[in-house]
Short mmCIF file of C-alpha atoms and ligand atoms in Angstrom, two decimals:
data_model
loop_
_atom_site.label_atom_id
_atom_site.label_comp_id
_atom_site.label_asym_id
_atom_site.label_seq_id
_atom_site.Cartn_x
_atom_site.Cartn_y
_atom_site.Cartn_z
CA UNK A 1 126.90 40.68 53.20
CA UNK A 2 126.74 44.28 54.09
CA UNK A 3 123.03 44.79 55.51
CA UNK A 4 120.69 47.25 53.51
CA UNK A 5 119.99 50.49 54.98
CA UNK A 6 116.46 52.39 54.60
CA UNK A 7 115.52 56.03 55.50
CA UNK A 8 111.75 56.92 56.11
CA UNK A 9 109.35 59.33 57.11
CA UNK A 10 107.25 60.17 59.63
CA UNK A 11 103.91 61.75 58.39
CA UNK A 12 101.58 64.26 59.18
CA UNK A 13 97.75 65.09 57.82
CA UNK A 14 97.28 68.47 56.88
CA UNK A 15 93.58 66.90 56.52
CA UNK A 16 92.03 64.43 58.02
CA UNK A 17 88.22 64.07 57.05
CA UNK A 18 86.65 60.80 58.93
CA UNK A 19 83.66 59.21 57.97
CA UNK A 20 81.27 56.94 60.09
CA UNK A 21 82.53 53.42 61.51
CA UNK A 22 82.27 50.86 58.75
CA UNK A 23 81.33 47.15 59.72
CA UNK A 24 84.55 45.98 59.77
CA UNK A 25 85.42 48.83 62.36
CA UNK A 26 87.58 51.13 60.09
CA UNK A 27 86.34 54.23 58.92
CA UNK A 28 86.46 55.67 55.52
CA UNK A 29 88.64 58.84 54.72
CA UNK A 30 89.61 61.10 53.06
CA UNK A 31 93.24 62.82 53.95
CA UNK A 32 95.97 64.48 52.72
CA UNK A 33 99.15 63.00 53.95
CA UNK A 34 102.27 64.82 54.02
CA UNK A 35 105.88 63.13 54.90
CA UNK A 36 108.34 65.21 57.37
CA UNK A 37 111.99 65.19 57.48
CA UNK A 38 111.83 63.28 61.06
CA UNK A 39 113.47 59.80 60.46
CA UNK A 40 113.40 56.46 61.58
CA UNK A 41 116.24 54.34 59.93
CA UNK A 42 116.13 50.80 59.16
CA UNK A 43 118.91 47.80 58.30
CA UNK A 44 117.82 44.25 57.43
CA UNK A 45 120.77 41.97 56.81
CA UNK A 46 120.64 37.71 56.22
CA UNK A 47 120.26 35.99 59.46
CA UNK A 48 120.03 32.39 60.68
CA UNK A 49 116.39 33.38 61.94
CA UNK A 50 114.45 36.21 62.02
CA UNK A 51 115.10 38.69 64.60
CA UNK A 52 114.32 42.58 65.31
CA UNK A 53 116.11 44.66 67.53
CA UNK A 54 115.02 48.44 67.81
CA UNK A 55 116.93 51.08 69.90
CA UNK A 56 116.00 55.10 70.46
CA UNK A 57 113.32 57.39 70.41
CA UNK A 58 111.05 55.08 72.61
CA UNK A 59 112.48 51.64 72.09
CA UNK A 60 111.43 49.85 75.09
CA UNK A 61 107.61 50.03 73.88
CA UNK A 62 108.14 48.60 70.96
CA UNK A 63 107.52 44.89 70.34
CA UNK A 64 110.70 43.08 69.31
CA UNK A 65 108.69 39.77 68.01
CA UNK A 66 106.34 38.89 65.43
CA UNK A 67 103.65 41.45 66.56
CA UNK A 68 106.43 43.74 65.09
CA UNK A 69 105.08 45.80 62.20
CA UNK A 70 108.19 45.60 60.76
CA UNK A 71 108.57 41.59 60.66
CA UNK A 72 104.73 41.74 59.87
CA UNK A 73 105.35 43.60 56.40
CA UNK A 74 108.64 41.21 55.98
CA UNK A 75 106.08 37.90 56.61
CA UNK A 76 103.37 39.82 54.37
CA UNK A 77 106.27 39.93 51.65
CA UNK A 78 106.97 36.54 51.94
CA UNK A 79 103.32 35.41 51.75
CA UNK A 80 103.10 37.68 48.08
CA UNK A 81 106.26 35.42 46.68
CA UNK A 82 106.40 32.02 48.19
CA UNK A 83 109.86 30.79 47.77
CA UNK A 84 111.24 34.09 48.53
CA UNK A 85 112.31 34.88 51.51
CA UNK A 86 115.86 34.28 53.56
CA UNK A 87 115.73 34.75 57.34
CA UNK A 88 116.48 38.97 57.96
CA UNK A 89 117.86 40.85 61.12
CA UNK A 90 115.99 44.13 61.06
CA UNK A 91 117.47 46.58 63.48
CA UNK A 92 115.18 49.92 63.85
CA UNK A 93 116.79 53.23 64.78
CA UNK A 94 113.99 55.27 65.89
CA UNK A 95 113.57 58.81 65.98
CA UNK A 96 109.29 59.33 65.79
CA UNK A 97 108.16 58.87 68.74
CA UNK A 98 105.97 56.17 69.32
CA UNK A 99 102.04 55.89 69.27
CA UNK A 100 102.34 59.96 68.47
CA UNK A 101 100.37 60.32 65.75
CA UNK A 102 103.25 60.09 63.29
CA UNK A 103 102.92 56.59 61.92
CA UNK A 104 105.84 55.39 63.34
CA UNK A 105 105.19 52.06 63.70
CA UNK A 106 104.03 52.31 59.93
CA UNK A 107 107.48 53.56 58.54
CA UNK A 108 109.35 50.85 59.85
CA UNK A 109 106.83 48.37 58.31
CA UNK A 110 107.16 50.79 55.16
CA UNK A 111 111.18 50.66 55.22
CA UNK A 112 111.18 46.99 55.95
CA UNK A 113 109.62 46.14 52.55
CA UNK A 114 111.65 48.44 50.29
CA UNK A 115 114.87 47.11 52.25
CA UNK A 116 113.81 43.06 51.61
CA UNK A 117 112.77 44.00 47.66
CA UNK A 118 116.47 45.13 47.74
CA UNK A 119 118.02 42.57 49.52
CA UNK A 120 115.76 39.61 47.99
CA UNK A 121 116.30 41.33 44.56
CA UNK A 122 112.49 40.88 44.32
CA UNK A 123 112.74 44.06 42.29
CA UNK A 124 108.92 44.93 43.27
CA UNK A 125 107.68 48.47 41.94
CA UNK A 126 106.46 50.79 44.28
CA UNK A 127 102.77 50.03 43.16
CA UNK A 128 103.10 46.33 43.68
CA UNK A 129 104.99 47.20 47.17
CA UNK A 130 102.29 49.82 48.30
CA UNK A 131 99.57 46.95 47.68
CA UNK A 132 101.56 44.39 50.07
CA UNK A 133 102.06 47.91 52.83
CA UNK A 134 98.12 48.41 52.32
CA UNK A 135 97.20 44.75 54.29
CA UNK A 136 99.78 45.34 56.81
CA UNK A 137 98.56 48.98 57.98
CA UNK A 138 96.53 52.19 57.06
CA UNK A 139 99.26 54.03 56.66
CA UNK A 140 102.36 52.26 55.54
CA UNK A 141 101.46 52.92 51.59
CA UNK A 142 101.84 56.40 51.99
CA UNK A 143 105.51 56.03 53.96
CA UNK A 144 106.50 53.91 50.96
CA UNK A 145 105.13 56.55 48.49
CA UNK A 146 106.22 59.86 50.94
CA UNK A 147 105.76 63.42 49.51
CA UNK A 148 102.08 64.72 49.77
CA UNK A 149 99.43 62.89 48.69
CA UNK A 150 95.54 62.09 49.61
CA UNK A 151 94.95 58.80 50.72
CA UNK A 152 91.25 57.41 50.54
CA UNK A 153 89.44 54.24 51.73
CA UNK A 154 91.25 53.47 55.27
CA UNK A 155 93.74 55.54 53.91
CA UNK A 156 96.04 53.15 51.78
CA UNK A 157 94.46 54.45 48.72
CA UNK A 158 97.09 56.47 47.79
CA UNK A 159 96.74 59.60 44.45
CA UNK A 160 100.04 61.69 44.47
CA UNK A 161 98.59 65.58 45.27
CA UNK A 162 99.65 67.56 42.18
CA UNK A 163 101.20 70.67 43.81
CA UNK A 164 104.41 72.47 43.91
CA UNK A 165 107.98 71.87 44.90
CA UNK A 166 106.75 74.18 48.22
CA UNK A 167 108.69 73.21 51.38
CA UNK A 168 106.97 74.08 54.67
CA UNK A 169 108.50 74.60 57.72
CA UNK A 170 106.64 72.31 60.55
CA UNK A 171 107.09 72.37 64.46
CA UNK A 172 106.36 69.29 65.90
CA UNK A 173 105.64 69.10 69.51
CA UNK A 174 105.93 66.18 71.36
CA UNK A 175 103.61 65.27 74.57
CA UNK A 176 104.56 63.54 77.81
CA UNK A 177 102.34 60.89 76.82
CA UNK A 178 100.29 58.45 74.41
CA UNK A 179 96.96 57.90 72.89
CA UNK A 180 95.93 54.70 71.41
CA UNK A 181 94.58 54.96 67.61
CA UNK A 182 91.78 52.68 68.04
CA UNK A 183 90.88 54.61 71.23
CA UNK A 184 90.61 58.07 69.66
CA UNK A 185 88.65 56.85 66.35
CA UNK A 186 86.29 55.14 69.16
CA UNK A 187 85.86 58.57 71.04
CA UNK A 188 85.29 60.38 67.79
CA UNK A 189 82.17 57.89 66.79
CA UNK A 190 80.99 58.30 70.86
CA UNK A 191 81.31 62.22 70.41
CA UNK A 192 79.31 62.03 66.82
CA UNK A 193 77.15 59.92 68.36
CA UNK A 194 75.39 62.91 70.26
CA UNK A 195 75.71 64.95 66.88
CA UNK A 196 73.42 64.98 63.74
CA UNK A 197 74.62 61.94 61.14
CA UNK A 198 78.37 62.01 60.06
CA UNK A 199 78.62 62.77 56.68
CA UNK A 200 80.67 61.15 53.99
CA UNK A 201 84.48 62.11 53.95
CA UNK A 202 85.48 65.27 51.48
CA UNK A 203 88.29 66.46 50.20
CA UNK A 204 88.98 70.02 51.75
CA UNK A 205 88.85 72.27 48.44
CA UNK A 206 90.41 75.25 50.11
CA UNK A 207 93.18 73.63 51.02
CA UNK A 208 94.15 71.79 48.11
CA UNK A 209 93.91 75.47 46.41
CA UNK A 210 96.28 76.75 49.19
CA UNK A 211 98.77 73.87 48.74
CA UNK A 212 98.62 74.44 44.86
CA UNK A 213 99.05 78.42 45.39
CA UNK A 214 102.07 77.20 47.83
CA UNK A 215 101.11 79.90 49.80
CA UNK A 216 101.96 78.69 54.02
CA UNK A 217 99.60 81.00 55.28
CA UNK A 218 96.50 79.59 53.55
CA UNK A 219 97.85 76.39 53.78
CA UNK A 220 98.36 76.73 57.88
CA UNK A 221 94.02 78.50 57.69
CA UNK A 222 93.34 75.46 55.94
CA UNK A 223 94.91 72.61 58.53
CA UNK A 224 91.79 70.60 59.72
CA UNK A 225 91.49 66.93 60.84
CA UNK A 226 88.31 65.15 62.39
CA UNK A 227 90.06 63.15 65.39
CA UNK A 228 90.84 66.45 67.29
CA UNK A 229 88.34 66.73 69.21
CA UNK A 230 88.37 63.51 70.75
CA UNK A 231 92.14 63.63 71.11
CA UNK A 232 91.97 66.50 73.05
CA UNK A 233 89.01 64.81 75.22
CA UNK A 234 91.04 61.78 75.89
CA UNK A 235 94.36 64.23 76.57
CA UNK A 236 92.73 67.96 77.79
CA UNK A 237 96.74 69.32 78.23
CA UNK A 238 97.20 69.46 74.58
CA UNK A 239 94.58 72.45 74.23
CA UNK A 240 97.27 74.20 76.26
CA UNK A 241 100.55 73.25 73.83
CA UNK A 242 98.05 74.37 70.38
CA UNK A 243 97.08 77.47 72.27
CA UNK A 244 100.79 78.51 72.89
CA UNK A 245 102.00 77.49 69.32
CA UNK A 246 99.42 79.97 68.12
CA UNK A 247 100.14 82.66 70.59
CA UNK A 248 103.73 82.29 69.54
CA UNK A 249 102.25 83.23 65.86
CA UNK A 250 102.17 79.75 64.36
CA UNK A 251 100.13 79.73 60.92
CA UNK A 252 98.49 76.74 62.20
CA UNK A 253 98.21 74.74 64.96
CA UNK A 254 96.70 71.17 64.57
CA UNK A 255 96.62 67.93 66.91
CA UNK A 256 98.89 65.24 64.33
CA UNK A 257 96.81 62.28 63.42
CA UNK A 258 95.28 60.40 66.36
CA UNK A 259 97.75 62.21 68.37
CA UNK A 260 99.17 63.19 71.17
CA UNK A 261 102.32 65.33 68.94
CA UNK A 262 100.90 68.89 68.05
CA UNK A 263 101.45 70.51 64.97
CA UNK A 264 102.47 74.31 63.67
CA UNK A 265 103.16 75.41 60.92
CA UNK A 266 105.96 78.58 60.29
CA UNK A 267 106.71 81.05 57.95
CA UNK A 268 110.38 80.06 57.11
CA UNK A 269 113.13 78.10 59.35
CA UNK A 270 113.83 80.63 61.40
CA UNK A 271 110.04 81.86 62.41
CA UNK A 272 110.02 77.63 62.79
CA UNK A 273 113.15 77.98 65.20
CA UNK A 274 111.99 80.85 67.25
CA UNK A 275 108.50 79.11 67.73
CA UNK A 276 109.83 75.79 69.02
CA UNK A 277 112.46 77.32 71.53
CA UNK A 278 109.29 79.25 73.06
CA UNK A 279 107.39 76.13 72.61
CA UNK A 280 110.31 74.92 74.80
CA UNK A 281 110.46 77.44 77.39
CA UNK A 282 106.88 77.37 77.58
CA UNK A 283 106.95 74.17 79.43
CA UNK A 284 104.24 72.28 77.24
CA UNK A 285 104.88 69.50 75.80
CA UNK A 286 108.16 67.20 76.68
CA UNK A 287 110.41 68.02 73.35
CA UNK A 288 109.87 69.90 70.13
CA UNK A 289 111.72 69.14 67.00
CA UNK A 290 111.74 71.19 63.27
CA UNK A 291 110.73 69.59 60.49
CA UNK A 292 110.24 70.58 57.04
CA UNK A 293 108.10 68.82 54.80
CA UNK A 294 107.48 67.31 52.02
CA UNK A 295 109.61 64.54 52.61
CA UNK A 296 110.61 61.67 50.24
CA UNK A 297 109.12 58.47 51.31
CA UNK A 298 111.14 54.89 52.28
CA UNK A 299 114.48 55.62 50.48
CA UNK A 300 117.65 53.58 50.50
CA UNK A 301 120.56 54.81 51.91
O1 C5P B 401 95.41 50.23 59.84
P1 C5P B 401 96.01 50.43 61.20
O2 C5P B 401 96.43 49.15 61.85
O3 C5P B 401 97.11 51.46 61.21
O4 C5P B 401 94.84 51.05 62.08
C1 C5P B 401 94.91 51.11 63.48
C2 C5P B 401 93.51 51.28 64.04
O5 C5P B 401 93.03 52.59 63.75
C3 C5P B 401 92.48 50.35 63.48
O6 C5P B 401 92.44 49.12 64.19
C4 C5P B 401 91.19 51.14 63.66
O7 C5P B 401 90.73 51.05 64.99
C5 C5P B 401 91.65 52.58 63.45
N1 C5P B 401 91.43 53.05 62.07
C6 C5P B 401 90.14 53.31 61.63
N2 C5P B 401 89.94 53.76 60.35
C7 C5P B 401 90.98 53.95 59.52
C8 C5P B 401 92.30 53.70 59.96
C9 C5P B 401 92.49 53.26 61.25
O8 C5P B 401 89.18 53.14 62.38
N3 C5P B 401 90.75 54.39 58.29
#
């Protein structure tokens, strides 16, 4: 049986408004997600036994057993259908990076499900899909459902943003290094906890407006997101990469996620190509790639 091949997104937040810790340790949000043409590409044939192998963009990180996000969502499918179910080879191609503030890790979990539905013939909607990706991660509902759209609770509550057909032209910017997700919400609440009390997460009004006027200049004013600060306490070299991007006359320059990858966003493709050869040249982060965005979310090929 020929194996089932899925394409998905990385994503980026073009907000990212973080509430304080709640007692189970998450932290309520509010964000608007937004999928990039960077892809990681998934297979999952039959197999005697479960198995994943992963290859690429930072392979050798990435656990090939059950902690696997991947085989995680496959077991979480499983556990929504008992007596569904064959034994799968997944095999990852990677392309976003790992731990980068992309939701790598999340894709593949993402891609995993739509490919088993498939395979399985489970024949799962999205919704019923996205409710299985919500227990396995934060973020793998929104690489099912791709596009733009703000995500509340831990972020798996998903409402489709109603903008648009704008595409945006994105520079990513990769760093010679990693940050931890837990590690950066963590810094945030020690940061805060200095502050005056941490309000309730809120949708950003302006730039909703700016993404319904499709207008990239308001849009790149508008970029915000909560974890910069202590990204950029736990990894000081990235203030250097966002201050380049803008000096290169980026629209907006933003820390991705929990980071490490920087952010920029560009007029049109070639304002986006110029930026990330001088990115390049300018010798501050380890490898830039163009992006454009938004994305469709877990797809089959
Ligand atoms: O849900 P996921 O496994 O992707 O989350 C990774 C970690 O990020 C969590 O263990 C938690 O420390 C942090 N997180 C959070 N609040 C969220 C999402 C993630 O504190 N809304």
């Amino acid at each position: 049986m020929t194996p089932v091949i899925v394409r998905v997104p990385a994503k980026i937040n073009l907000q990212l408004s973080v509430g304080p810790p709640r007692a189970d340790g998450y932290h309520d949000l509010v964000t608007v997600f937004h999928a990039v043409s960077l892809f990681d590409e998934v297979s999952v044939a039959p197999a005697d036994q479960d198995a994943v192998a992963v290859s690429g963009e930072g392979a050798s990180q990435i656990p090939a057993n059950g902690d696997n996000l991947a085989l995680r969502a496959v077991n979480a499918l499983r556990t929504a259908l008992p007596g569904v179910g064959e034994p799968v080879r997944i095999s990852i191609k990677k392309r976003i990076p790992v731990a980068a503030g992309l939701a790598g890790g999340s894709a593949d979990a993402a891609a995993a499900l739509v490919a088993c539905n498939e395979l399985w013939d489970t024949g799962l909607t999205h919704e019923q899909l996205s409710e299985i990706a919500a227990d396995v991660g934060s973020d793998v509902a929104f690489a099912v459902h791709g596009g733009t759209a703000v995500g509340r609770g831990r972020g798996e509550q998903l409402t489709k943003a109603l903008v648009p057909n704008a595409q945006y032209h994105w520079v990513l910017a990769f760093a010679d290094g990693q940050l931890s997700t837990p590690t950066v919400y963590q810094k945030t609440d020690e940061l805060r906890s200095e502050a005056s009390p941490v309000n309730a997460p809120a949708l950003d009004a302006t730039l909703m407006a700016a993404l319904r006027a499709g207008d990239p200049v308001r849009v790149g004013n508008a970029l915000s997101n909560d974890l910069q600060p202590a990204a950029l306490a736990l990894f000081p070299g990235l203030r250097k990469t966002l201050d380049a991007g803008k000096e290169f006359g980026a629209l907006g320059a933003l820390v991705s996620g929990s980071g490490p990858t920087c952010l920029f966003l560009a007029r049109n493709s070639e304002r986006a190509l110029a930026l990330a050869v001088s990115l390049s040249g300018a010798g501050v982060c380890r490898s830039v790639a163009t992006a454009t965005g938004p994305a469709p979310g877990a797809t089959l090929r």
